Amino acid sequence: MKKLVISSMMLADRLIPVHYPPKGNFVEDYNEKVHYAVNAYLAKTLKETDEVKVLLLKTTGGAEAGEKNAKVFIDELNGINSQIGAKIDYKIIDIEFDPSNVEFQKIFTILANEIKEYKKCDLIADFTYGAKTTPILLLSVLQFVQKFFECRIRKILYGKVEFEKGNIISGSEALYDVTPLYTLISLTNNMNTISGEKALEAINEFFEL
């Protein structure tokens, strides 16, 4: 199966491996520490027959650490995959630390063209790290490629960790499936209703599912 993975690289040079137990039953727990939350998910879902393209978003504001952190991601997933045997290709995409319309357009176009080559793929995204504007941009890209390139948005992930005085608070670690947030955005964008009250009723029903 064709899968495409998008993950933002951490800007700072302080990556810490973490055990990310899943919040909910959307994936089996990978009982090992990883630097990138999505790799815990991939460790339990990759198959030998998968063809995987990984896009690593590296913000140039932390260029030196970004390059190093991208290598950590690649080495980590390759280590996991050594026991699986999937075909994985990587591409590092530089993102300027510049929240301007010009930069947004450039990154949107680059990502859309990369994903277009993997049309009708299963798409998995990790929003844990990266610049604050990156998740908003990625959600826009995901909606675009789902509509025009028939991609299936399988999982949008977020790895949560809390710190106190520079140390991880034990028990705070968790892997979240935030795909329902994407579904909610799609729902509101395509909602046709006669009133805001009925729209809110529909949203409340969505959260009760």
Coordinates of C-alpha atoms in Angstrom, one line a residue:
M1 CA 0.0 0.0 0.0
K2 CA 1.2 3.5 -0.8
K3 CA 1.6 5.7 2.3
L4 CA 2.8 9.2 2.7
V5 CA 4.0 10.6 6.0
I6 CA 4.5 14.3 6.8
S7 CA 6.3 15.3 10.0
S8 CA 7.7 18.6 11.2
M9 CA 11.2 18.5 12.6
M10 CA 12.0 20.0 16.0
L11 CA 13.8 23.3 15.7
A12 CA 15.8 23.2 18.9
D13 CA 18.7 20.8 19.7
R14 CA 17.0 19.1 22.6
L15 CA 15.2 16.0 21.2
I16 CA 14.4 13.6 24.0
P17 CA 13.2 10.0 23.4
V18 CA 9.8 9.4 24.9
H19 CA 7.4 6.5 25.3
Y20 CA 4.1 7.7 23.8
P21 CA 1.2 5.5 25.0
P22 CA -1.8 6.0 22.7
K23 CA -4.7 7.9 24.2
G24 CA -7.5 5.7 23.1
N25 CA -7.5 2.4 21.1
F26 CA -6.6 3.8 17.7
V27 CA -3.3 1.9 17.6
E28 CA -1.5 -0.7 19.7
D29 CA 1.0 0.7 22.2
Y30 CA 4.6 0.7 21.0
N31 CA 6.4 0.0 24.3
E32 CA 9.6 1.7 23.3
K33 CA 10.9 5.3 23.5
V34 CA 11.0 7.3 20.2
H35 CA 12.1 10.9 19.4
Y36 CA 9.2 11.4 17.0
A37 CA 5.6 10.4 18.0
V38 CA 4.7 9.3 14.5
N39 CA 7.4 6.6 14.6
A40 CA 5.6 4.9 17.5
Y41 CA 2.5 4.7 15.3
L42 CA 4.4 3.5 12.3
A43 CA 6.1 0.8 14.3
K44 CA 2.7 -0.8 14.8
T45 CA 1.1 -0.2 11.5
L46 CA 3.8 -0.5 8.8
K47 CA 3.7 -3.6 6.6
E48 CA 6.4 -5.3 4.5
T49 CA 4.4 -4.6 1.4
D50 CA 4.0 -0.8 2.1
E51 CA 5.7 1.8 -0.2
V52 CA 6.3 4.8 2.0
K53 CA 7.3 8.4 1.1
V54 CA 8.3 10.5 4.1
L55 CA 8.4 14.3 3.9
L56 CA 10.3 15.9 6.7
L57 CA 9.7 19.7 7.2
K58 CA 12.8 21.4 8.4
T59 CA 12.4 25.0 9.5
T60 CA 15.6 26.9 8.5
G61 CA 15.4 29.1 11.6
G62 CA 16.9 26.2 13.5
A63 CA 18.9 25.0 10.5
E64 CA 21.7 23.2 12.3
A65 CA 19.5 21.4 14.7
G66 CA 16.9 20.8 12.0
E67 CA 19.4 18.9 9.9
K68 CA 20.5 16.9 12.9
N69 CA 16.9 16.2 14.0
A70 CA 16.0 15.0 10.5
K71 CA 18.8 12.5 10.6
V72 CA 17.5 11.3 14.0
F73 CA 14.1 10.7 12.5
I74 CA 15.5 8.8 9.5
D75 CA 17.8 6.7 11.6
E76 CA 15.0 6.0 14.1
L77 CA 12.4 4.9 11.5
N78 CA 15.0 2.9 9.5
G79 CA 15.8 1.0 12.8
I80 CA 12.1 0.2 13.3
N81 CA 11.7 -0.8 9.7
S82 CA 14.7 -3.2 9.8
Q83 CA 12.3 -5.6 11.4
I84 CA 9.5 -4.9 9.0
G85 CA 11.0 -4.5 5.5
A86 CA 8.8 -1.7 4.0
K87 CA 10.2 0.4 1.2
I88 CA 10.8 3.9 2.6
D89 CA 12.0 7.0 0.7
Y90 CA 12.8 10.3 2.5
K91 CA 12.8 13.9 1.4
I92 CA 13.7 16.9 3.5
I93 CA 11.8 20.1 2.7
D94 CA 13.2 23.4 4.0
I95 CA 10.7 25.9 5.4
E96 CA 11.8 29.5 5.9
F97 CA 11.1 30.9 9.4
D98 CA 9.0 33.5 7.7
P99 CA 5.2 33.5 8.2
S100 CA 4.4 35.4 5.1
N101 CA 2.0 34.8 2.2
V102 CA 4.9 34.3 -0.2
E103 CA 6.3 31.5 2.0
F104 CA 2.9 29.9 2.6
Q105 CA 2.3 29.8 -1.2
K106 CA 5.8 28.3 -1.8
I107 CA 5.4 25.5 0.8
F108 CA 1.8 24.8 -0.1
T109 CA 2.8 24.3 -3.8
I110 CA 5.9 22.2 -2.9
L111 CA 3.9 19.9 -0.6
A112 CA 0.9 19.6 -3.0
N113 CA 3.3 18.6 -5.9
E114 CA 5.1 16.1 -3.7
I115 CA 1.8 14.5 -2.7
K116 CA 0.5 14.6 -6.2
E117 CA 3.1 12.0 -7.2
Y118 CA 1.6 9.7 -4.5
K119 CA -2.0 10.1 -5.7
K120 CA -4.6 8.0 -3.9
C121 CA -2.2 7.3 -1.0
D122 CA -2.9 6.9 2.7
L123 CA -1.7 10.0 4.4
I124 CA -0.3 10.3 7.9
A125 CA 0.8 13.6 9.5
D126 CA 2.5 14.4 12.8
F127 CA 1.9 17.9 14.2
T128 CA 4.0 17.6 17.3
Y129 CA 6.9 19.9 16.3
G130 CA 7.6 22.8 14.0
A131 CA 6.6 26.5 13.7
K132 CA 3.2 27.5 15.1
T133 CA 1.9 28.3 11.6
T134 CA 2.8 24.8 10.2
P135 CA -0.3 22.9 11.4
I136 CA -2.6 25.5 9.9
L137 CA -0.8 25.3 6.6
L138 CA -0.7 21.5 6.7
L139 CA -4.5 21.2 7.4
S140 CA -5.0 23.3 4.2
V141 CA -2.7 21.1 2.2
L142 CA -4.5 18.0 3.5
Q143 CA -7.9 19.3 2.5
F144 CA -6.6 20.1 -1.0
V145 CA -5.0 16.8 -1.7
Q146 CA -7.9 14.8 -0.3
K147 CA -10.2 16.7 -2.7
F148 CA -8.1 16.8 -5.8
F149 CA -5.7 13.9 -5.5
E150 CA -8.0 11.4 -3.8
C151 CA -5.7 10.9 -0.8
R152 CA -7.1 9.2 2.3
I153 CA -6.3 11.1 5.5
R154 CA -5.7 8.2 7.8
K155 CA -4.1 9.7 10.9
I156 CA -3.1 13.1 12.2
L157 CA -1.0 12.7 15.3
Y158 CA 0.2 14.8 18.2
G159 CA 2.7 13.6 20.8
K160 CA 2.1 15.3 24.2
V161 CA 4.7 15.7 26.9
E162 CA 4.7 18.0 29.9
F163 CA 7.9 19.4 31.6
E164 CA 8.7 20.8 35.0
K165 CA 12.1 22.4 35.5
G166 CA 13.4 20.8 32.3
N167 CA 12.3 17.3 33.3
I168 CA 9.5 15.2 31.9
I169 CA 6.5 14.9 34.2
S170 CA 6.0 11.2 34.6
G171 CA 2.6 10.1 33.2
S172 CA 2.2 13.2 31.1
E173 CA 3.3 11.4 27.9
A174 CA 0.6 10.5 25.4
L175 CA 0.0 10.0 21.7
Y176 CA -3.2 11.6 20.5
D177 CA -5.2 11.0 17.3
V178 CA -6.4 14.5 16.4
T179 CA -7.9 13.4 13.0
P180 CA -11.3 14.3 14.3
L181 CA -10.2 18.0 14.4
Y182 CA -9.5 17.7 10.6
T183 CA -12.9 16.0 10.1
L184 CA -14.6 18.8 12.1
I185 CA -13.0 21.5 9.8
S186 CA -14.2 19.6 6.8
L187 CA -17.7 19.2 8.3
T188 CA -18.0 23.0 9.0
N189 CA -16.7 23.9 5.6
N190 CA -19.3 21.7 3.8
M191 CA -22.2 22.4 6.1
N192 CA -25.4 23.7 4.6
T193 CA -28.0 24.7 7.1
I194 CA -30.7 27.3 7.6
S195 CA -29.4 28.6 10.9
G196 CA -26.5 28.7 13.2
E197 CA -28.5 26.9 15.9
K198 CA -29.0 23.8 13.7
A199 CA -25.3 23.9 12.7
L200 CA -24.3 23.8 16.4
E201 CA -26.7 20.9 17.0
A202 CA -24.9 19.0 14.2
I203 CA -21.5 19.8 15.7
N204 CA -22.6 18.6 19.1
E205 CA -23.9 15.4 17.5
F206 CA -20.4 15.0 15.9
F207 CA -18.7 15.2 19.2
E208 CA -21.0 12.6 20.7
L209 CA -20.0 10.0 18.1

